[in-house]
CSV table of C-alpha atoms and ligand atoms in Angstrom, one decimal:
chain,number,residue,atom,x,y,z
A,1,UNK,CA,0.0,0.0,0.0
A,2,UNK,CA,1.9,3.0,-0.6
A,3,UNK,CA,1.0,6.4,1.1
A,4,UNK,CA,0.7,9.2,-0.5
A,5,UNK,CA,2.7,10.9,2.7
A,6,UNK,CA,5.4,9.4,1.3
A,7,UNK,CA,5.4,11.6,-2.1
A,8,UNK,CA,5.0,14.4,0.2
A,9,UNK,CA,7.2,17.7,-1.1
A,10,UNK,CA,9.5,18.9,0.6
A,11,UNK,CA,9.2,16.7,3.7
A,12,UNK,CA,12.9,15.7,4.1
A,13,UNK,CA,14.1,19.3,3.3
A,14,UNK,CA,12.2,20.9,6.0
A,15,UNK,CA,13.4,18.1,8.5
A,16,UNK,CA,17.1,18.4,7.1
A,17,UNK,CA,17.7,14.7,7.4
A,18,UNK,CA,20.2,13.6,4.8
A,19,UNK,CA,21.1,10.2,3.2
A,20,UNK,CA,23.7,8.4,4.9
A,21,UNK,CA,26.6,7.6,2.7
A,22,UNK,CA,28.4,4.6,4.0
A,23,UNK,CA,27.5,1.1,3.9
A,24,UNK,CA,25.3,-0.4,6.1
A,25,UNK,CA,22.9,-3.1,6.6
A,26,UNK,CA,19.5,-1.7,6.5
A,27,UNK,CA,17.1,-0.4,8.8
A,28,UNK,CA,13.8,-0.9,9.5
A,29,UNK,CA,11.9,-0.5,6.6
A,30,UNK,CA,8.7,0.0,8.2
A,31,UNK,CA,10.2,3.4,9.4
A,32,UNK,CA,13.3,3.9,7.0
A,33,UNK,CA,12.0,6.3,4.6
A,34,UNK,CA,8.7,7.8,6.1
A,35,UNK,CA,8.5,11.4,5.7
A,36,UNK,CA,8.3,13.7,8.6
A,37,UNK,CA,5.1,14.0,9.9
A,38,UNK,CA,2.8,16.8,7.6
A,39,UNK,CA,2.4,18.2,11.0
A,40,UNK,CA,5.7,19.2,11.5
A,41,UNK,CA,6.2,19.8,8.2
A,42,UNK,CA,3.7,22.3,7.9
A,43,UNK,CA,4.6,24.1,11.3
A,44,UNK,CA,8.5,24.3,10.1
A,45,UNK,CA,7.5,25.6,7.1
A,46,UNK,CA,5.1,28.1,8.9
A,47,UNK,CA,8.1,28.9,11.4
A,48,UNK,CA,10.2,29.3,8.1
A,49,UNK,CA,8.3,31.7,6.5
A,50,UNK,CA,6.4,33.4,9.2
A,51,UNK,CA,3.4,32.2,8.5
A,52,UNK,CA,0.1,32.5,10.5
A,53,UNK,CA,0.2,28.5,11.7
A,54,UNK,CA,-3.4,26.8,11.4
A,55,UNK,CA,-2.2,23.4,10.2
A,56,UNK,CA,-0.4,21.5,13.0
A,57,UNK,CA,-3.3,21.3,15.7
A,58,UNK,CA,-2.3,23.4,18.9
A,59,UNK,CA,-3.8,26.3,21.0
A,60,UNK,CA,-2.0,29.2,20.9
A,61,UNK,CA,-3.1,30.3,24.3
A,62,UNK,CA,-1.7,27.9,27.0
A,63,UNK,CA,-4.5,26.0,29.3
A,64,UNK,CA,-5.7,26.9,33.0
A,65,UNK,CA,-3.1,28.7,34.9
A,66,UNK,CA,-4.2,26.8,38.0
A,67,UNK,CA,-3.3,23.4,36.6
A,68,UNK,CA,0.3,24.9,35.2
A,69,UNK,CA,0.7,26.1,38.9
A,70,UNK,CA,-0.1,22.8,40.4
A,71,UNK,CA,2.7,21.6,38.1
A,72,UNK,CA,5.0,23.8,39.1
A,73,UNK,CA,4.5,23.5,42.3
A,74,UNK,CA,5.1,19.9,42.2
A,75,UNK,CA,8.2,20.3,40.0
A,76,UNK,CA,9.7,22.1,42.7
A,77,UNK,CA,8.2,20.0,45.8
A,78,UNK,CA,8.8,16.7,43.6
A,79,UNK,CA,9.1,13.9,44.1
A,80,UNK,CA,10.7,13.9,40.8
A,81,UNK,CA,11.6,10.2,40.7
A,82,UNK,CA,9.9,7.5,38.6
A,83,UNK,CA,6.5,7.7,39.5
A,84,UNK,CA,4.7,3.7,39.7
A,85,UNK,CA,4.5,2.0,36.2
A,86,UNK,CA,0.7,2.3,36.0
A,87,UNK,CA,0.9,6.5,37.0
A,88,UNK,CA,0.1,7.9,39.6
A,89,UNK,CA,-2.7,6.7,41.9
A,90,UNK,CA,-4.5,10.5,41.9
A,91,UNK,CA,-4.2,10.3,38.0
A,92,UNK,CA,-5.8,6.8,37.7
A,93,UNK,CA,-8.8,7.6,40.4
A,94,UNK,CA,-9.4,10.8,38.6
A,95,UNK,CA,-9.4,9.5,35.1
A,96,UNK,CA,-11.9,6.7,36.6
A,97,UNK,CA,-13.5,9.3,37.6
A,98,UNK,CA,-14.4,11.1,34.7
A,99,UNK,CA,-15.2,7.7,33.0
A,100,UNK,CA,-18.3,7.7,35.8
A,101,UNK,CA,-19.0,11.6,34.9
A,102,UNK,CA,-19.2,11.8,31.8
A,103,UNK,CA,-20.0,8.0,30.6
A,104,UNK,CA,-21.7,6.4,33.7
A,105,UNK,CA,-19.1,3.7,33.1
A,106,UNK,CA,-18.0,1.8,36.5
A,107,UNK,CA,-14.0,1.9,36.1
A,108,UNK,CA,-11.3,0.3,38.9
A,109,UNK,CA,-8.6,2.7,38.9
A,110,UNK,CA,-6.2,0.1,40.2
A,111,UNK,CA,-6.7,-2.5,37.1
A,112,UNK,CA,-8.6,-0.5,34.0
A,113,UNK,CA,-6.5,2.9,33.9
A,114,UNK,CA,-3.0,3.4,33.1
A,115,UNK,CA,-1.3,6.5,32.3
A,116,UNK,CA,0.8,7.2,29.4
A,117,UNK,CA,3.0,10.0,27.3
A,118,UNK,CA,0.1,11.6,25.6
A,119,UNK,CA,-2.4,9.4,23.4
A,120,UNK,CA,0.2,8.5,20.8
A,121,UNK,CA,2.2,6.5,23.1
A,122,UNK,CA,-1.5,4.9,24.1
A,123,UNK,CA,-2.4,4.3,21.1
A,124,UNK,CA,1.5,2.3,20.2
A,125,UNK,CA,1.2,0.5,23.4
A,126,UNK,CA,-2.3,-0.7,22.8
A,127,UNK,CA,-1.8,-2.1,19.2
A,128,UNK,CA,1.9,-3.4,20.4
A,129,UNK,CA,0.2,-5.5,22.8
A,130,UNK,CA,-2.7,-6.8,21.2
A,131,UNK,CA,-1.9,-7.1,17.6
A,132,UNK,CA,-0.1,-10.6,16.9
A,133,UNK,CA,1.7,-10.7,13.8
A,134,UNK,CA,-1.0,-11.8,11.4
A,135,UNK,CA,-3.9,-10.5,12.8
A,136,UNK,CA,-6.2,-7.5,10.7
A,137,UNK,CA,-7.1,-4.2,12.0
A,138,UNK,CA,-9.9,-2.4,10.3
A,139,UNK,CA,-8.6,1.4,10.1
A,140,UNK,CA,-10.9,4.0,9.4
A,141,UNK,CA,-9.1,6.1,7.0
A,142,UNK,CA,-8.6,9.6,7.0
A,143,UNK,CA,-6.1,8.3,9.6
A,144,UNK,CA,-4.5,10.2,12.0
A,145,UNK,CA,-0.6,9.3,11.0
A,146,UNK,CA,0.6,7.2,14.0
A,147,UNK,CA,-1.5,4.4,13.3
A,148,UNK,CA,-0.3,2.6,10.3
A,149,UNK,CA,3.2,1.9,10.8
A,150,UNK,CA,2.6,0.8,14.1
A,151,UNK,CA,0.3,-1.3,13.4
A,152,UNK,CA,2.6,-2.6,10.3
A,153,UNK,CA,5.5,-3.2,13.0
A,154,UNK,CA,3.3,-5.3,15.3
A,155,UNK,CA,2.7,-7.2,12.1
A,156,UNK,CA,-1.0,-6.5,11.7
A,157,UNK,CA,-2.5,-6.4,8.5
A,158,UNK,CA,-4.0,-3.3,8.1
A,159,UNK,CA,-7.8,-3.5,6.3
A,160,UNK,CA,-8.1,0.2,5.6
A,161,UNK,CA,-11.9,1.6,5.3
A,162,UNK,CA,-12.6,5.0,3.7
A,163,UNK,CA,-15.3,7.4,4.7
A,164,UNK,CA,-14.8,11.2,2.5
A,165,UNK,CA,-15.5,14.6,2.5
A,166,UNK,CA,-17.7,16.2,2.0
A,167,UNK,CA,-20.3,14.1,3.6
A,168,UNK,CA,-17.7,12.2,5.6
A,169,UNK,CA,-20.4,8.7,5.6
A,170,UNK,CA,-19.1,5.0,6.6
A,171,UNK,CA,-20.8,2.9,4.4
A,172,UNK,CA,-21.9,-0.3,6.4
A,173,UNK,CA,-21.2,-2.6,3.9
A,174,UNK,CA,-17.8,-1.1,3.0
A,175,UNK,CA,-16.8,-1.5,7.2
A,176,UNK,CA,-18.3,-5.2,6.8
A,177,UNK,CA,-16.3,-6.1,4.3
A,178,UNK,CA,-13.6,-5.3,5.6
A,179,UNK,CA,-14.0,-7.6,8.9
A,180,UNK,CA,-13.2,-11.1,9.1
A,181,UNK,CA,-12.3,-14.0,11.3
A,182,UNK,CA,-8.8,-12.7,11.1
A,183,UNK,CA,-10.1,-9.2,12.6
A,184,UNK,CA,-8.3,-8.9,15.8
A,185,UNK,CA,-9.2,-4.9,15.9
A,186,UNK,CA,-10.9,-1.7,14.9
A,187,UNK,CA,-9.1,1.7,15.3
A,188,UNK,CA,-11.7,4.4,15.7
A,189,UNK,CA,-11.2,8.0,16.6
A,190,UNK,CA,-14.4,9.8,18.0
A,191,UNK,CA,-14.5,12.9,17.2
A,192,UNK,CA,-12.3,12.6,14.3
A,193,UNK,CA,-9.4,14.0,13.1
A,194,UNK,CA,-9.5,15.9,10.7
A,195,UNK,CA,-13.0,15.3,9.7
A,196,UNK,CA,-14.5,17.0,12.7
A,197,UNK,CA,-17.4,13.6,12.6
A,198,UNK,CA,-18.5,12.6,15.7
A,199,UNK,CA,-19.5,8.8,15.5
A,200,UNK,CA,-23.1,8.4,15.4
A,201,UNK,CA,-24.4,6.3,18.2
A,202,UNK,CA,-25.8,4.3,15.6
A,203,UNK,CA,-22.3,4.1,13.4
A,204,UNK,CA,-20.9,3.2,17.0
A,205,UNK,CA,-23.5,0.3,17.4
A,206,UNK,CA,-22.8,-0.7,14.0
A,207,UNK,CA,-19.0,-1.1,14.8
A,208,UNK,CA,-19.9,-2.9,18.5
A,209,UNK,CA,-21.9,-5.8,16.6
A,210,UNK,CA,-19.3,-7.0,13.8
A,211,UNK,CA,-16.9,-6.7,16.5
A,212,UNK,CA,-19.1,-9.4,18.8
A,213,UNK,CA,-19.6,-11.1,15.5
A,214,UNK,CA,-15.7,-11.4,14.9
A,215,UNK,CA,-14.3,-11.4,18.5
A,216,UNK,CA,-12.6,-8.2,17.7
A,217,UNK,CA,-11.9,-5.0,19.7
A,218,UNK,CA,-11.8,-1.4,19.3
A,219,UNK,CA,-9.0,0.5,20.2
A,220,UNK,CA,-10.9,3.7,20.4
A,221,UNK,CA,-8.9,7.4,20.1
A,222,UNK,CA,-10.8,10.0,22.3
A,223,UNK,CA,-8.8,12.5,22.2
A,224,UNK,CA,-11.2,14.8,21.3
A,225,UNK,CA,-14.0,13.8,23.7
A,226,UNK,CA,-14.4,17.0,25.4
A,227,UNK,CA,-14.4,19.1,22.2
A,228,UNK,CA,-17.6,18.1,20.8
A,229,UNK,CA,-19.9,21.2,19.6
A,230,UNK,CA,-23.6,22.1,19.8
A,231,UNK,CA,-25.1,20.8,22.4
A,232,UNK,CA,-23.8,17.3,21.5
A,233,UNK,CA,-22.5,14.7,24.4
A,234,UNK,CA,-19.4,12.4,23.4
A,235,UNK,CA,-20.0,8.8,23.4
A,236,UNK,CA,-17.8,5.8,23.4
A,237,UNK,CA,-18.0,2.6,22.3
A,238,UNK,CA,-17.6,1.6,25.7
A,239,UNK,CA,-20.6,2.7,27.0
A,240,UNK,CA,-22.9,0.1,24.4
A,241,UNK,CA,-24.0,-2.8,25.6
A,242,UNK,CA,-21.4,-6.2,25.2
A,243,UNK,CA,-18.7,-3.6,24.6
A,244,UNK,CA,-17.4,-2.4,28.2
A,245,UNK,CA,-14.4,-5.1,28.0
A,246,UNK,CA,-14.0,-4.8,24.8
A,247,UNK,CA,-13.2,-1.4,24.2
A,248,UNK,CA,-9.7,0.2,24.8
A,249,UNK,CA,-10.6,3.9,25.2
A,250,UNK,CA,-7.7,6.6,25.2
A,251,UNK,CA,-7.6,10.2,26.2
A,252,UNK,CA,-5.2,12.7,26.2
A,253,UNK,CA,-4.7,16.3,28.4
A,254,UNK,CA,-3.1,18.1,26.0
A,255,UNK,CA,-6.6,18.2,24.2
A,256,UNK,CA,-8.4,18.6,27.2
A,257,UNK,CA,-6.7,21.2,29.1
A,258,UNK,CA,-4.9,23.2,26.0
A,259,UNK,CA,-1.3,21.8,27.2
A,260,UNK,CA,-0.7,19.6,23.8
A,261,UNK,CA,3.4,19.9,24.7
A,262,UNK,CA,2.7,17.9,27.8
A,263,UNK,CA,2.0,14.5,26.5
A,264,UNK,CA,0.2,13.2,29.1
A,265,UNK,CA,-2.7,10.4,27.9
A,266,UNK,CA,-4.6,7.4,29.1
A,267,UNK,CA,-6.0,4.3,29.0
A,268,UNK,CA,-9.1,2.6,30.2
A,269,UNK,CA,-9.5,-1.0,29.3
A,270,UNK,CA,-10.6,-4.1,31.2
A,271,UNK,CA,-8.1,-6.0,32.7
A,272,UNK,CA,-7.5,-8.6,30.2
A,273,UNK,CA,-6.4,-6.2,27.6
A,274,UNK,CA,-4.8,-3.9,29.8
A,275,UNK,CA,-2.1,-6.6,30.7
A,276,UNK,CA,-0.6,-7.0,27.4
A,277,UNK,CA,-1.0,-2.9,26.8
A,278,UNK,CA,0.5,-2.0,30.5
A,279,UNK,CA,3.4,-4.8,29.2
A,280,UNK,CA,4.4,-3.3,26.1
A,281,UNK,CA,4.6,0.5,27.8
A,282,UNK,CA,6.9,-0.5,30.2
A,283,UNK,CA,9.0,-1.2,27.6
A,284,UNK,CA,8.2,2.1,25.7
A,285,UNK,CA,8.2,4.7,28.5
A,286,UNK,CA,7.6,3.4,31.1
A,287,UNK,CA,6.7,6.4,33.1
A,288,UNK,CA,4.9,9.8,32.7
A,289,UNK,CA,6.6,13.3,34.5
A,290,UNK,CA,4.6,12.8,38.1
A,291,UNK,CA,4.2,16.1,38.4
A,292,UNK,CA,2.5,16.9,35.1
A,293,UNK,CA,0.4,13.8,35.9
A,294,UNK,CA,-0.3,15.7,39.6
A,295,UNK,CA,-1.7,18.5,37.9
A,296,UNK,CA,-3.6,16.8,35.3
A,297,UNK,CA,-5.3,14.8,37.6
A,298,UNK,CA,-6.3,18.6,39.4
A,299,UNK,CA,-7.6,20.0,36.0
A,300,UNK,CA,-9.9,16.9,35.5
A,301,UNK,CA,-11.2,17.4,39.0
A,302,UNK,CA,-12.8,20.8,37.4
A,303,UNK,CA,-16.3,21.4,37.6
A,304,UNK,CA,-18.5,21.6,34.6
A,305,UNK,CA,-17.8,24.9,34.0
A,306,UNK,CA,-14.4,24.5,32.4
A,307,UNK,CA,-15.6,21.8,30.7
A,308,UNK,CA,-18.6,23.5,29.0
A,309,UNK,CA,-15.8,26.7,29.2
A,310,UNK,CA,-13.7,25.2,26.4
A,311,UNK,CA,-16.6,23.5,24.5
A,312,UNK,CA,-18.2,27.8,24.4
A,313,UNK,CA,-14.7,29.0,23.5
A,314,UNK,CA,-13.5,26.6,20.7
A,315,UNK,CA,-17.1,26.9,19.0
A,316,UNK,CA,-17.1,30.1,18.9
A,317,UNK,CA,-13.7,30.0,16.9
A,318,UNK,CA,-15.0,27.5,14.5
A,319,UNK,CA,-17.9,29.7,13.8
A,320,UNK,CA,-15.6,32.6,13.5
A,321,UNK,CA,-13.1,31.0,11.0
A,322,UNK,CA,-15.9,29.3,9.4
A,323,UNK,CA,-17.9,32.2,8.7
A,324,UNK,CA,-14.5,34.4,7.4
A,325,UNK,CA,-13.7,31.3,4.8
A,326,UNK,CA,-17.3,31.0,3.8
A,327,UNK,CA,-16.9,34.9,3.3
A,328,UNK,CA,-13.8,33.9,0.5
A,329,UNK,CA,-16.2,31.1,-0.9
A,330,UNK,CA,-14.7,28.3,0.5
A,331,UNK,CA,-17.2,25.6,1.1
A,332,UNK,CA,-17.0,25.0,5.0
A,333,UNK,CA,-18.1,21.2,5.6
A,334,UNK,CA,-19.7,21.2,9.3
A,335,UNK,CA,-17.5,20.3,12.3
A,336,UNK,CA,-18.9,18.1,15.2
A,337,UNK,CA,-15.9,18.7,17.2
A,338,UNK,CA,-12.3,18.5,17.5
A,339,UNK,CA,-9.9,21.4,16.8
A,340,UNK,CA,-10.4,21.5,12.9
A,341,UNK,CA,-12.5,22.6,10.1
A,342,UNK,CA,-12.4,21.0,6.5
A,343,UNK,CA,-12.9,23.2,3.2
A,344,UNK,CA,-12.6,22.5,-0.6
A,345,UNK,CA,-9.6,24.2,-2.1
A,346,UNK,CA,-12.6,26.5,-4.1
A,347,UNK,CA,-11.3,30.0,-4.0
A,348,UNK,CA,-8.1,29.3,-4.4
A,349,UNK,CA,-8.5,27.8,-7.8
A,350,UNK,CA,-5.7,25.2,-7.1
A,351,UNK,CA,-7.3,21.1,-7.6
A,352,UNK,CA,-4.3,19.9,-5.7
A,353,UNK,CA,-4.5,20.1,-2.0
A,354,UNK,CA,-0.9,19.9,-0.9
A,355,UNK,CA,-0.1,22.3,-3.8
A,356,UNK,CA,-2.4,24.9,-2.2
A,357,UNK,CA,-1.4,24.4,1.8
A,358,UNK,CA,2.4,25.1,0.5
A,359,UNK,CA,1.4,27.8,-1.9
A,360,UNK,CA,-0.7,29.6,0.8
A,361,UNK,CA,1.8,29.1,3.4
A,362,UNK,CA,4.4,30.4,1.4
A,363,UNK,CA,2.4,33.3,-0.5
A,364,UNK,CA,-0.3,34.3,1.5
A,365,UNK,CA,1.1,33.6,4.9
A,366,UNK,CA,-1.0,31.4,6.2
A,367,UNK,CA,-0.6,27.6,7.3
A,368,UNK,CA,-3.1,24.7,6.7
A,369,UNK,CA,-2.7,20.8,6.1
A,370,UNK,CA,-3.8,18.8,3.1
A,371,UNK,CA,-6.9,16.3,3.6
A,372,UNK,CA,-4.6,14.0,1.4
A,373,UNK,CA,-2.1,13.8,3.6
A,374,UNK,CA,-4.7,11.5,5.8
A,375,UNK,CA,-5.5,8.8,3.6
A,376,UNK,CA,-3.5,5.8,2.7
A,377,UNK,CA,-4.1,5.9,-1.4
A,378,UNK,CA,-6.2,7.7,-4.0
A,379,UNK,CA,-6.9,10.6,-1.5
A,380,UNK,CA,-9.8,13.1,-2.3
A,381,UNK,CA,-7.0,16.2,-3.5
A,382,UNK,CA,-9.6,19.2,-3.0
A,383,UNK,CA,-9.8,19.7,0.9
A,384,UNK,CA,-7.9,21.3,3.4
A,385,UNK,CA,-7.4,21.3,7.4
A,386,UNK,CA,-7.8,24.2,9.0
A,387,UNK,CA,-7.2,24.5,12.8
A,388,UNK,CA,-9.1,27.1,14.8
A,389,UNK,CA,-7.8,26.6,18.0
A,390,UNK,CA,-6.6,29.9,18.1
A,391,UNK,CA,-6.7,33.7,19.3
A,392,UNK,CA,-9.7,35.6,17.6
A,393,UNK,CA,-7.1,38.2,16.0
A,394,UNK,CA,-5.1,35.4,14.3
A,395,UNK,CA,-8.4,33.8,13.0
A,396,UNK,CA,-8.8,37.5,11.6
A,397,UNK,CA,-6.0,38.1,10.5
A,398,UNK,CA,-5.5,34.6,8.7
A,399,UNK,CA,-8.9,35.4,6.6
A,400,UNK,CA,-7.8,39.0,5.8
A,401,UNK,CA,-4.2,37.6,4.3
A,402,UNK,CA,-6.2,35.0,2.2
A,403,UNK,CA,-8.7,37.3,1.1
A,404,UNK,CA,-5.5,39.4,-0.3
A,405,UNK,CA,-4.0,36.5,-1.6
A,406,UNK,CA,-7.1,35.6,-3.4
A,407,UNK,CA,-7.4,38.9,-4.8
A,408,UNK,CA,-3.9,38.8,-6.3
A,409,UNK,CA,-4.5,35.2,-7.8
A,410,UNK,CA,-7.5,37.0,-9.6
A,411,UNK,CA,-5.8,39.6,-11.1
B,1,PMP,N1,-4.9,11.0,18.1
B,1,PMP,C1,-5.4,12.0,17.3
B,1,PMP,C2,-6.6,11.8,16.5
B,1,PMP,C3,-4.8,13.2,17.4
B,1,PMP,O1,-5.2,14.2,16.6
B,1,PMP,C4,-3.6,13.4,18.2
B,1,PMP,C5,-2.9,14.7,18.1
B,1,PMP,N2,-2.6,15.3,19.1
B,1,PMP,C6,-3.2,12.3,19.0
B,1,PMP,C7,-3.9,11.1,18.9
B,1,PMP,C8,-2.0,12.4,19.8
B,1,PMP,O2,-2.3,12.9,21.1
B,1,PMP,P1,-1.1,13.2,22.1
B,1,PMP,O3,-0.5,14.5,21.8
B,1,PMP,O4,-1.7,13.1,23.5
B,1,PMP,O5,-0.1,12.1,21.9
B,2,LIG,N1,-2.8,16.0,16.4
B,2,LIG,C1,-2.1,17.1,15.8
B,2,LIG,C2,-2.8,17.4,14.5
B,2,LIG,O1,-3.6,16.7,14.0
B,2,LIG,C3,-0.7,16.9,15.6
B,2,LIG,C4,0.1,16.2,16.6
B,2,LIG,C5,1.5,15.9,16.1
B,2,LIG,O2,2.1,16.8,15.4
B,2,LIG,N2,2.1,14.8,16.3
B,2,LIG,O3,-2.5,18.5,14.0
């Protein structure tokens, strides 16, 4: 399956990695060879050229000063040393709890949570330990980038399944089709990335049943799950009935709290399948900073109001950067949740996606990612990723640069 990441321009160049020119036995080809991430890709080249940066998804405000001050305070207090395996006890209770808040779903803290460097490390953990080398994993593609080769070095077998813009629908007999006796796993993110599609409970139920039929799991990406819009309430898989130990469901702080630099995630999965996940992370990290894990587990102690805080804040900036683009004639597809908004290329009159995210970063100063980048082969080329987790005057000034650029393109 080749990725279209891997034709990306100017990857290599931005990242400054150069071919090694003595002899060697090779490396892993499984890694050898990837491009950097667009994501970093598009921030250096935003960084490079001083653009405004809405492609790589971050806030540009940092989260609750309380939590950073509980962190601090704990740096300095410490204990700095390795914190237990699992994280720390506060962590694990309050991540239990907020599987009872928000989901009604009875979690042990000792045996179904486990802390982890931010959801990516989650997410490598999990399919490291379940995966045997064989076994098919049903990926929803656009795919958030971590996925595949991971699940390529555990020796999985991906079965990709494609749901596109602008409707963004999963076809149930496409996701049937692609499950089997082989299936060992599902990866679903809910909301997704960048689609902004919140699973449907009835998409969700439609997942649950072919994995009961195939004695499958779902490792389930969350990352998003307190950035879902309009009066809409998360849910996950977990919640559905036959699905609580079957579900590995992964969260991450840096979403919730605004702090994306502090790479603190989670797991919640029954017993059974945390043993083999806990097993591969102690072999991956190990361990999480204890006193950014401290200060998380203070933020998600936060009443609703900071929960229905950020949900009021990051709404208002979709609808804000949506309504600018729509003001170009960009056709704004609808965001659930998450950080992003997806557009067609329309104003700018360029049918290649990537070609108009480098061309606009370089030319009219502003940074976005490609929707191509997401997708394994034969991507859709005519949408782009823009992040609106930013201050209002950036937004602004972001639609008043491409609204020059657009101008100039005319003339
Ligand atoms: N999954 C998805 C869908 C994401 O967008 C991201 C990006 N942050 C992650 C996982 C990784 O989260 P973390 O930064 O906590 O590793
Ligand atoms: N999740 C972020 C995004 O989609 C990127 C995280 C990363 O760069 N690894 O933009």
């Amino acid at each position: 399956m080749a990725n279209r990441l891997s034709g990306w321009r100017g990857s290599t160049r931005v990242a400054g990695f150069r071919a090694i020119d003595c002899e060697m036995k090779p490396t892993n080809p499984i890694f050898t060879g990837l491009p950097t991430t667009i994501f970093e890709v598009m921030s250096g080249l935003a960084r490079e050229t001083g653009a405004i940066n809405l492609g790589q998804g971050f806030p540009d405000v940092d989260g609750p000063e309380e939590v950073r001050r509980v962190a601090a305070e704990a740096f300095l207090k410490g204990p700095n040393q390795y914190p237990p395996m699992m994280g720390l006890p506060v962590l694990r209770q309050a991540v239990a709890t907020i599987n009872k808040r928000f989901y009604d779903l009875d979690v042990d803290w000792s045996t179904e949570v486990m802390v982890t460097s931010g959801a990516t490390e989650a997410l490598g953990d999990a399919i490291l330990g379940l995966v045997r080398p064989g076994d098919e994993v049903v990926l929803i593609e656009p795919l958030y980038d971590s996925y595949l080769p991971i699940v390529r070095q555990a020796g999985g077998i991906p079965k990709p399944v494609r749901i596109a813009p602008p409707n963004w629908e999963l076809d149930p007999d496409a996701l049937a089709a692609a499950f089997s006796d082989r299936t060992k796993a599902i990866l679903i993110n809910t909301p997704m990335n960048p689609a902004g599609k919140v699973f449907s409970r009835s998409e969700l139920e439609l997942i649950a049943g072919l994995c009961l039929k195939h004695d499958a799991v779902v490792i389930s990406d969350e990352v998003y799950e307190h950035l879902v819009f309009d009066g809409r309430r998360h849910m996950s898989p977990m919640q559905l009935p036959g699905m609580r130990d079957r579900v590995v469901r992964i969260g991450s702080a840096g979403k919730t709290f605004s702090l994306t630099g502090w790479k603190v995630g989670y797991v919640t999965a029954a017993p059974a399948l945390m043993e083999p996940i806990a097993k591969a992370h102690q072999f991956v990290t190990f361990t999480t900073p204890p006193a950014l894990q401290t200060a998380v587990a203070h933020g998600l102690a936060f009443g609703d109001g900071y929960f229905d805080g950020v949900i009021a804040d990051l709404q208002g900036k979709r609808d804000r950067l949506a309504s600018g683009l729509a003001a170009l004639g960009f056709s704004v597809l609808p965001s659930a949740g998450t950080y992003f908004i997806v557009t067609d290329t329309g104003p700018l009159g360029i049918d290649d996606d990537a070609e108009a995210c480098l061309r606009m970063t370089r030319e009219a100063g502003v940074a976005a990612v490609p929707v191509s980048a997401f997708y394994v082969s034969d991507p859709p080329k005519r949408f782009i990723r823009f992040c609106f987790c930013k201050r209002d005057a950036v937004l602004d000034e972001a639609v008043v640069r491409l609204a020059a650029w657009i101008d100039t393109q005319g003339q």
